[in-house]
Short mmCIF file of C-alpha atoms in Angstrom, two decimals:
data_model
loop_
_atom_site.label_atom_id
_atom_site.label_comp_id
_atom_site.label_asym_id
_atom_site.label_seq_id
_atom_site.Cartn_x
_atom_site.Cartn_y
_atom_site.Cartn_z
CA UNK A 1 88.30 42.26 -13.49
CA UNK A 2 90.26 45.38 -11.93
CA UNK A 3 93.63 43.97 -13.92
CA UNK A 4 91.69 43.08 -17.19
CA UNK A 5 90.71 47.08 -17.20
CA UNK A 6 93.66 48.16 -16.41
CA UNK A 7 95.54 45.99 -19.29
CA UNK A 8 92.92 47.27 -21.47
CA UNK A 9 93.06 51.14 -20.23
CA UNK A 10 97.50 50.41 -21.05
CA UNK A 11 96.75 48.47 -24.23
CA UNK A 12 94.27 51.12 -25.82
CA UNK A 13 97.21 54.09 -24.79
CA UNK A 14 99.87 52.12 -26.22
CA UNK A 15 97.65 51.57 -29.45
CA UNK A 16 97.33 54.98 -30.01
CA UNK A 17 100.84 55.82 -29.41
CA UNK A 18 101.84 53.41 -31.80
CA UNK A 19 99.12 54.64 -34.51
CA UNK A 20 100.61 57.94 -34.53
CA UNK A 21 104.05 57.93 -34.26
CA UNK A 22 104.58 56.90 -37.80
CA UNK A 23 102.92 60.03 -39.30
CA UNK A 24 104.46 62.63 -41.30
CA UNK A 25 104.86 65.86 -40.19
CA UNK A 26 103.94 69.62 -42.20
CA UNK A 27 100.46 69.19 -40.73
CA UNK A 28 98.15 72.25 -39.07
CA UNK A 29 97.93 72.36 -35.18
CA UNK A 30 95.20 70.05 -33.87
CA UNK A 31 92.16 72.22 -33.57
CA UNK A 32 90.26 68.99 -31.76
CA UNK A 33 93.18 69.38 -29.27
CA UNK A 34 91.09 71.18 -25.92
CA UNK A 35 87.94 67.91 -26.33
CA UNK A 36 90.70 65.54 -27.07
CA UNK A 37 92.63 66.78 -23.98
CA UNK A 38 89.60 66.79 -21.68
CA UNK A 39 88.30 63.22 -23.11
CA UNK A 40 91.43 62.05 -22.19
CA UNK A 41 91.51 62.95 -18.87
CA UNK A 42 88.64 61.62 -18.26
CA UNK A 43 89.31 58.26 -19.83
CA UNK A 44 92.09 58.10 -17.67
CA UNK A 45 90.02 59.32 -14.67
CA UNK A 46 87.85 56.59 -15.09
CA UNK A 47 90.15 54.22 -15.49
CA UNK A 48 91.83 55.10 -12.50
CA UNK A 49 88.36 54.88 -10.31
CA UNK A 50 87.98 51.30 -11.81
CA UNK A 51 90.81 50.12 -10.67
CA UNK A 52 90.72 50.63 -7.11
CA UNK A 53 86.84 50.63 -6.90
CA UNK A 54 85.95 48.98 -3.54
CA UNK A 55 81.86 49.16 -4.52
CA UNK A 56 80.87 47.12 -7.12
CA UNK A 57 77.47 48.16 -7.48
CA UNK A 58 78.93 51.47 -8.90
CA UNK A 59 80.89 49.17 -11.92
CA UNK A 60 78.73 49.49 -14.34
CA UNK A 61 77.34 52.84 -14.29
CA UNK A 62 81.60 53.70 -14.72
CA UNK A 63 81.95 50.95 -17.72
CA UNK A 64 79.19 52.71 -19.25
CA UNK A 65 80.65 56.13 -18.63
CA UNK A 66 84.12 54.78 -19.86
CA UNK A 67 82.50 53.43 -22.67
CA UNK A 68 80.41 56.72 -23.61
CA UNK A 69 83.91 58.82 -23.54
CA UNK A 70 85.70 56.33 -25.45
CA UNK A 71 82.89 56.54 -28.12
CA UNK A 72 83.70 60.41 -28.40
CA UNK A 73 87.31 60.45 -28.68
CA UNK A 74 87.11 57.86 -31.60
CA UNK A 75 84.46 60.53 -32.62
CA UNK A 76 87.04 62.91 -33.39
CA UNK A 77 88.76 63.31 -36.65
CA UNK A 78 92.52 62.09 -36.05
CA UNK A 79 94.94 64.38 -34.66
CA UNK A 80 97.97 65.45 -36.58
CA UNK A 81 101.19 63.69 -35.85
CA UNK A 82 104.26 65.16 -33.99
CA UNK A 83 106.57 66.92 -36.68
CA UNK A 84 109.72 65.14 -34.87
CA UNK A 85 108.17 62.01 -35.79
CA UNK A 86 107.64 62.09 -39.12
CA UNK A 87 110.65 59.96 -40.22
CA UNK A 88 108.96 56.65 -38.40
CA UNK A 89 108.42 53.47 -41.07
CA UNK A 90 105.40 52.25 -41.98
CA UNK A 91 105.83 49.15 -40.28
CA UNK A 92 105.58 51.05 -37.23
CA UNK A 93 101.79 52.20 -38.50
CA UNK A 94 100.84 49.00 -39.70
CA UNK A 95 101.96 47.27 -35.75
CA UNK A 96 99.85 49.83 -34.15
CA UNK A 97 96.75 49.19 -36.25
CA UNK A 98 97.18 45.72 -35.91
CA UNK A 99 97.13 46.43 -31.95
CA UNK A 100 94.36 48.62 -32.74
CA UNK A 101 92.68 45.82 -33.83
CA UNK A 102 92.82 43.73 -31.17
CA UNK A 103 92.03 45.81 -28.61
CA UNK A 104 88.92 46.40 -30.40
CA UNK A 105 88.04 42.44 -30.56
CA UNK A 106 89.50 42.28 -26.84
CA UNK A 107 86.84 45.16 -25.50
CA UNK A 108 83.97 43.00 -27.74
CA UNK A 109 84.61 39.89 -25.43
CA UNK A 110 85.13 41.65 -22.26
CA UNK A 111 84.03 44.84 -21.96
CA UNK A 112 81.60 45.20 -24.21
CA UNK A 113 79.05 42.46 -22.70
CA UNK A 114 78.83 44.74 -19.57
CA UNK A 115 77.76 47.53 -20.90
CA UNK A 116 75.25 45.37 -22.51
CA UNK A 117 74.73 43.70 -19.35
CA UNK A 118 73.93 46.74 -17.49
CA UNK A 119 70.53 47.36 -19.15
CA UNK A 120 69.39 44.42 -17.89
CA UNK A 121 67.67 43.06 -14.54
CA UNK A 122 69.61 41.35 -12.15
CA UNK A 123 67.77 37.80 -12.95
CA UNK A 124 68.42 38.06 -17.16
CA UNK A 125 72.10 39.38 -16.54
CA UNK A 126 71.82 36.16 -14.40
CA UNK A 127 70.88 34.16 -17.30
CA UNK A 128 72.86 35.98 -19.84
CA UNK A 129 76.32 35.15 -17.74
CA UNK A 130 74.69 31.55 -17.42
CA UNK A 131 74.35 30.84 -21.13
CA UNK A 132 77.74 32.04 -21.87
CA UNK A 133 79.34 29.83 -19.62
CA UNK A 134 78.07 26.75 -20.36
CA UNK A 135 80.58 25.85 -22.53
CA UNK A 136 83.46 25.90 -20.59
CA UNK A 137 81.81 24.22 -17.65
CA UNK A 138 80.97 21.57 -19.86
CA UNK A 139 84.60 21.32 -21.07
CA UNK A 140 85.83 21.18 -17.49
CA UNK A 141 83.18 18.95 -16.00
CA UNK A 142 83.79 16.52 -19.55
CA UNK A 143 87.57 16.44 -19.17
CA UNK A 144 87.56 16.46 -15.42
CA UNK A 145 85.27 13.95 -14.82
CA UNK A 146 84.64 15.75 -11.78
CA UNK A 147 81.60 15.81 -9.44
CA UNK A 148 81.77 18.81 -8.39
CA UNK A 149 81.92 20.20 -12.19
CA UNK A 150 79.20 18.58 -13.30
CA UNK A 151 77.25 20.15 -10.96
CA UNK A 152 78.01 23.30 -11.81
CA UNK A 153 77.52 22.69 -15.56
CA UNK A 154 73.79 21.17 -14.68
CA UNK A 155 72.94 24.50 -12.00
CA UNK A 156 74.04 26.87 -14.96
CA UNK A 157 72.18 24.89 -17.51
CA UNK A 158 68.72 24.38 -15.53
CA UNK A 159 69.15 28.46 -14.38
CA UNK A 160 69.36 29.46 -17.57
CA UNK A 161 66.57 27.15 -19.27
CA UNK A 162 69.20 24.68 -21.36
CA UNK A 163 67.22 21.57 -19.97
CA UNK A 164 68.87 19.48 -22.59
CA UNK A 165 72.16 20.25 -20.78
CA UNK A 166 70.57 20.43 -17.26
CA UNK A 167 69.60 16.32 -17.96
CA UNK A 168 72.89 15.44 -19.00
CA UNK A 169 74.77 17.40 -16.49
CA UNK A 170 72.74 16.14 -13.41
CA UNK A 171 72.83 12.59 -14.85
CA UNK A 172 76.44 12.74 -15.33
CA UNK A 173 76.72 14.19 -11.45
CA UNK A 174 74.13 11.18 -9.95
CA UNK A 175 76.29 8.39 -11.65
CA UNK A 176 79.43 9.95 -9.66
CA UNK A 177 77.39 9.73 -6.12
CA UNK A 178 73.62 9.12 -6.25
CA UNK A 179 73.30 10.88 -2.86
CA UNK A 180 73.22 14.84 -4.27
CA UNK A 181 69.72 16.44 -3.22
CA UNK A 182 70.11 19.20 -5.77
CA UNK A 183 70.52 16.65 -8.67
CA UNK A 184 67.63 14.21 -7.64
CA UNK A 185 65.06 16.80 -7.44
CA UNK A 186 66.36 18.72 -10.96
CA UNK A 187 66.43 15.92 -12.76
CA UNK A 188 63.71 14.20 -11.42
CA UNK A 189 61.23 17.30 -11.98
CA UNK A 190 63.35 18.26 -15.94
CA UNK A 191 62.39 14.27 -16.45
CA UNK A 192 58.82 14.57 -15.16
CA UNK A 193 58.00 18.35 -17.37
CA UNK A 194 59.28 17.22 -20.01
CA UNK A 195 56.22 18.00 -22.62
CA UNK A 196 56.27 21.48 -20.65
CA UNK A 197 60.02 22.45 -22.08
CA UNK A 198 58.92 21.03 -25.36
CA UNK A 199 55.84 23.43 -25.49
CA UNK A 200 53.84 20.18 -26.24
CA UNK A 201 51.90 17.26 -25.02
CA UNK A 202 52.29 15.13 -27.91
CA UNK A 203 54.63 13.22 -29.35
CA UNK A 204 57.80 11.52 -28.29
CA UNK A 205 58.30 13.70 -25.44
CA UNK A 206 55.93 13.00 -23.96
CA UNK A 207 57.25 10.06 -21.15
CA UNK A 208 56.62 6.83 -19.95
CA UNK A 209 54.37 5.88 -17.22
CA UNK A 210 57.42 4.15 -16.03
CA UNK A 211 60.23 7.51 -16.64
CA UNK A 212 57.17 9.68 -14.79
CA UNK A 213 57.12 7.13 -11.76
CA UNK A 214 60.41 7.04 -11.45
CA UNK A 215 60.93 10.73 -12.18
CA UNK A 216 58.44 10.89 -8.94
CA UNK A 217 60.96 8.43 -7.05
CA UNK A 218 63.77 10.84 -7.89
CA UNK A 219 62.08 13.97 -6.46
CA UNK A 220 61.30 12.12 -3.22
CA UNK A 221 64.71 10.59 -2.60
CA UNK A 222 65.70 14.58 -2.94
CA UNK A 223 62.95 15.87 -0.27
CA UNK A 224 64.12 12.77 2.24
CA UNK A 225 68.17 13.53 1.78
CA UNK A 226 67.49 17.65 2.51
CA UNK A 227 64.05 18.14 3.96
CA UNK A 228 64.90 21.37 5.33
CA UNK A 229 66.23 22.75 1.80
CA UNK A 230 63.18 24.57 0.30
CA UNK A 231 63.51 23.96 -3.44
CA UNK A 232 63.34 19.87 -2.47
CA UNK A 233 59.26 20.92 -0.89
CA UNK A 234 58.79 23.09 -3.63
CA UNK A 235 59.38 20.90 -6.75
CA UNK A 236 58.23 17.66 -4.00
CA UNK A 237 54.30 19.56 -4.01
CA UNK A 238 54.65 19.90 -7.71
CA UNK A 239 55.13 16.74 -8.33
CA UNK A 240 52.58 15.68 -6.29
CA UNK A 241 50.06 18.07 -7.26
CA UNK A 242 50.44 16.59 -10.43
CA UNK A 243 49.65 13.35 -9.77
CA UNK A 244 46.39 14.31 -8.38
CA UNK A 245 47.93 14.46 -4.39
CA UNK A 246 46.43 17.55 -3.43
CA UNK A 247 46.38 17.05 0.05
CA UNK A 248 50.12 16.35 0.60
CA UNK A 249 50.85 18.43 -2.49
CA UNK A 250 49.49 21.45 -0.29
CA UNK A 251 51.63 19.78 2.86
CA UNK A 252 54.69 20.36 1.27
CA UNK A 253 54.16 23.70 -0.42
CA UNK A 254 53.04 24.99 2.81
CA UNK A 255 56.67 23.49 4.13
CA UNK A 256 58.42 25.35 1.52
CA UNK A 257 56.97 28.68 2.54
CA UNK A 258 57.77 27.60 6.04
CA UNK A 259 61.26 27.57 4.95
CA UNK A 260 61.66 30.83 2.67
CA UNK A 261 59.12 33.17 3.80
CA UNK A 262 59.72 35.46 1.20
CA UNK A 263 59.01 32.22 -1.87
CA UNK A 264 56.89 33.16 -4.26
CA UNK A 265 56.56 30.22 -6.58
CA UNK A 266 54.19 28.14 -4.89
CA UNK A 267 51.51 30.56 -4.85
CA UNK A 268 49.47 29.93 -7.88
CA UNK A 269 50.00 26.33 -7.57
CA UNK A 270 48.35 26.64 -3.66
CA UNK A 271 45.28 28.86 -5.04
CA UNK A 272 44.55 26.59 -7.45
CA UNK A 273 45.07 23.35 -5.32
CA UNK A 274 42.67 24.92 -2.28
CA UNK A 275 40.26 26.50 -5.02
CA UNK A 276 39.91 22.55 -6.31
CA UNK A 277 39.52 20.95 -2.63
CA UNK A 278 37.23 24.01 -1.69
CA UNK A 279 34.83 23.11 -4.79
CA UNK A 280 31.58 22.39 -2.26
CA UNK A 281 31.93 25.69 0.39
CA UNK A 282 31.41 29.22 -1.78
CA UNK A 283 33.22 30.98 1.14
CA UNK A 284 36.31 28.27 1.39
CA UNK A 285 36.65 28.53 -2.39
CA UNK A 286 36.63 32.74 -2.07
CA UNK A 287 39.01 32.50 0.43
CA UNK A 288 41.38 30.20 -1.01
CA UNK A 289 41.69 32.37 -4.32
CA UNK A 290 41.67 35.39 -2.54
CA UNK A 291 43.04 35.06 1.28
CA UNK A 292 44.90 31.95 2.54
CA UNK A 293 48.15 33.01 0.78
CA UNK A 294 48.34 35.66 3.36
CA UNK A 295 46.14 34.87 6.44
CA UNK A 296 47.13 30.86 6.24
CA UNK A 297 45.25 28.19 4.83
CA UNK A 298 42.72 27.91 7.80
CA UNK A 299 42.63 31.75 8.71
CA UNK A 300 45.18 31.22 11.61
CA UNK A 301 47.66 33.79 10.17
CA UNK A 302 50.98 34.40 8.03
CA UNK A 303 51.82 37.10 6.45
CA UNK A 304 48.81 38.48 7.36
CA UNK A 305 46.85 38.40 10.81
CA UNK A 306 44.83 35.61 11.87
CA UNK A 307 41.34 35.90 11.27
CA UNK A 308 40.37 33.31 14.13
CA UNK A 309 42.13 35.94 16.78
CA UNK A 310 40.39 39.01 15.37
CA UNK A 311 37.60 40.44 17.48
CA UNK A 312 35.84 43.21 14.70
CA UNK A 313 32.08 43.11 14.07
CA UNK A 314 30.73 41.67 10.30
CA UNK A 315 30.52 45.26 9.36
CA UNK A 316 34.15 46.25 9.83
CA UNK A 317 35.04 42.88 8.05
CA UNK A 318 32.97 43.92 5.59
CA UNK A 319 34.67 46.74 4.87
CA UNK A 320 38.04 45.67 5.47
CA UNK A 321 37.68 43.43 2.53
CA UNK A 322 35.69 45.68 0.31
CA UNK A 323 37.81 48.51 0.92
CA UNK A 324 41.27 46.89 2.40
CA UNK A 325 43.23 48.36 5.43
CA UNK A 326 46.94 49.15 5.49
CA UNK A 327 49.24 46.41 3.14
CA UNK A 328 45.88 44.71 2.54
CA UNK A 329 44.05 45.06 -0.63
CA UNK A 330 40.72 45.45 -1.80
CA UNK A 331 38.47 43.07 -3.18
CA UNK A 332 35.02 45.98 -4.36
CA UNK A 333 34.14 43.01 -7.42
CA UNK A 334 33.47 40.37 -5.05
CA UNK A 335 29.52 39.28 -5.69
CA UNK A 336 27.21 39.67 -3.02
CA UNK A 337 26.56 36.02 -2.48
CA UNK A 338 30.70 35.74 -2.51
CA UNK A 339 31.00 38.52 -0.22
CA UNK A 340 28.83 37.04 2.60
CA UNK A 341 29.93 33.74 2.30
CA UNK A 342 33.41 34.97 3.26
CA UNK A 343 32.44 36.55 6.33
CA UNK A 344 29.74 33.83 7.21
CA UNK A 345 33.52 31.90 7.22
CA UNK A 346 35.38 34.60 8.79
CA UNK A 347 32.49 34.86 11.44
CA UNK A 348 32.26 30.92 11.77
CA UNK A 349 36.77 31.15 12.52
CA UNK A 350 35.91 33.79 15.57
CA UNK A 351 33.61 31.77 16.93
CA UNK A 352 36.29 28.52 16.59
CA UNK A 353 38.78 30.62 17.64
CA UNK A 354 42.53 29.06 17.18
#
């Protein structure tokens, strides 16, 4: 990237050398000449920092600078030529607007997107790069025949949403060697949602009893190849949650938090699935829509303390959860019936202890 902007920085001086050699002379001094002089410099000052920039988290903030001063200078009305000159042909002109021209359609491609790029979070820029690639990867991974390519094709095309490319991709990779975790459990869960990317539940997306069981078989292979790998529990208690397997659904989603602490995908999915097994105990359905997704699904602790451990009296519980303490929050709208169901629980787990 530190060459490209440094061709470009050489290409746009050259340009402009070229534009205005060819002009005649008898022209008035250049009364732009002090803002020309000092956008200049610090084109070339910025430039220069881009080129030997050792942090890249301070790139864009100078493309966008870079880009702001080269918006000024072509601002300003064009300065008058050199009298000495003057005699240049107009071919000269016409090769340095035809440079001109393509550094323009050069910064478009390459510059250009970064700016653009910069106004966006780190996750969309993500997605943006994603998109843009996908047709090259598919070009290499297609000509290649590669394994290794198609993978990368399928990764960029599932990150970025392009599930139509994410199922041909991963297929394409699983024909090559049927033994790649990351392909299993992609394709098996792209396979399995299908109706879900389609926005519908209709139709003839929706799939086969036979494609969803083996969609199911694909997801599992994944989990048993890389146990330890969290996405394989995560999409592993999806599918299972969907086919009504809440108990082992919640077995593996717990897994996957085991594994990245700081996942944050599973926890609707585990509030609803403890919400539906917690259907017949007011307190057990409170707390698992409120508190297992910090204090663990039986109160023995997680992100936050375990509640079978603590010591305080119904009346600080009380207000601990009507008024919340520290990182935890309140919960004021909890009914009264709600309220002392959840410490009849709470109470019930100190008695139990762990």
């Amino acid at each position: 990237m530190i060459f490209s902007l440094v061709l470009f920085a050489l290409i746009v001086v050259a340009a402009l050398v070229l534009v205005l050699q060819p002009l005649r002379g008898g022209v008035p001094a250049d009364p732009d000449a002090p803002e020309r002089g000092r956008l200049t410099a610090e084109r070339e000052r910025l430039y220069a920092e881009l080129a030997s920039l050792s942090d890249e988290s301070r790139r864009p903030d100078l493309e966008r600078r870079a880009a702001l001063t080269l918006r000024a200078l072509d601002a300003l009305p064009p300065a008058p030529p050199p009298r000495e000159r003057s005699g240049r042909t107009r071919t000269l002109a016409l090769s340095g607007l035809t440079v001109a021209a393509l550094v323009t359609v050069a910064g478009a491609v390459t510059l250009v997107p970064r700016w653009q790029l910069a106004s966006l979070g780190a996750a969309e820029a993500q997605d943006v790069r994603d998109t843009l690639a996908l047709p090259g990867l598919r070009r290499r991974a297609e000509a290649t025949g590669d394994k290794g390519a198609y993978l990368a094709w399928g990764r960029a095309a599932f990150d970025s949403a392009q599930y139509s490319q994410a199922v041909t991709a991963y297929a394409s990779a699983l024909r090559l060697d049927a033994r790649q975790p990351e392909a299993l459990r992609r394709l098996g869960i792209l396979l399995l949602t299908r109706p879900d990317q389609a926005g519908t539940q209709t139709g003839d997306q929706t799939p086969s009893p036979e494609d969803t069981r083996q969609a199911f078989r694909l997801i599992q292979a994944a989990a048993q190849l890389a146990p330890r790998e969290p996405e394989s529990q995560l999409l592993l208690g999806f599918a299972l949650a969907r086919f009504g397997q809440d108990a082992d659904a919640l077995a593996a989603l717990e897994r996957y938090r085991t594994l990245d602490p700081k996942g944050r995908d599973a926890d609707e999915l585990i509030t609803a699935i403890r919400a539906r097994r917690n259907e017949g105990d007011l307190g057990l359905k409170i707390y698992a829509a409120n508190c297992a997704s910090c204090h663990g699904p039986n109160g023995g602790g997680g992100l936050g303390p375990s509640l079978r451990a603590s010591n305080l009296s119904r009346g600080a519980l009380r207000s601990v959860t009507v008024n919340g303490k520290g990182a935890m929050p309140a919960y004021p709208n909890l009914k009264p019936d709600e309220l002392n169901a959840l410490l009849d629980l709470m109470e019930r787990w100190q008695k139990e202890g762990s």
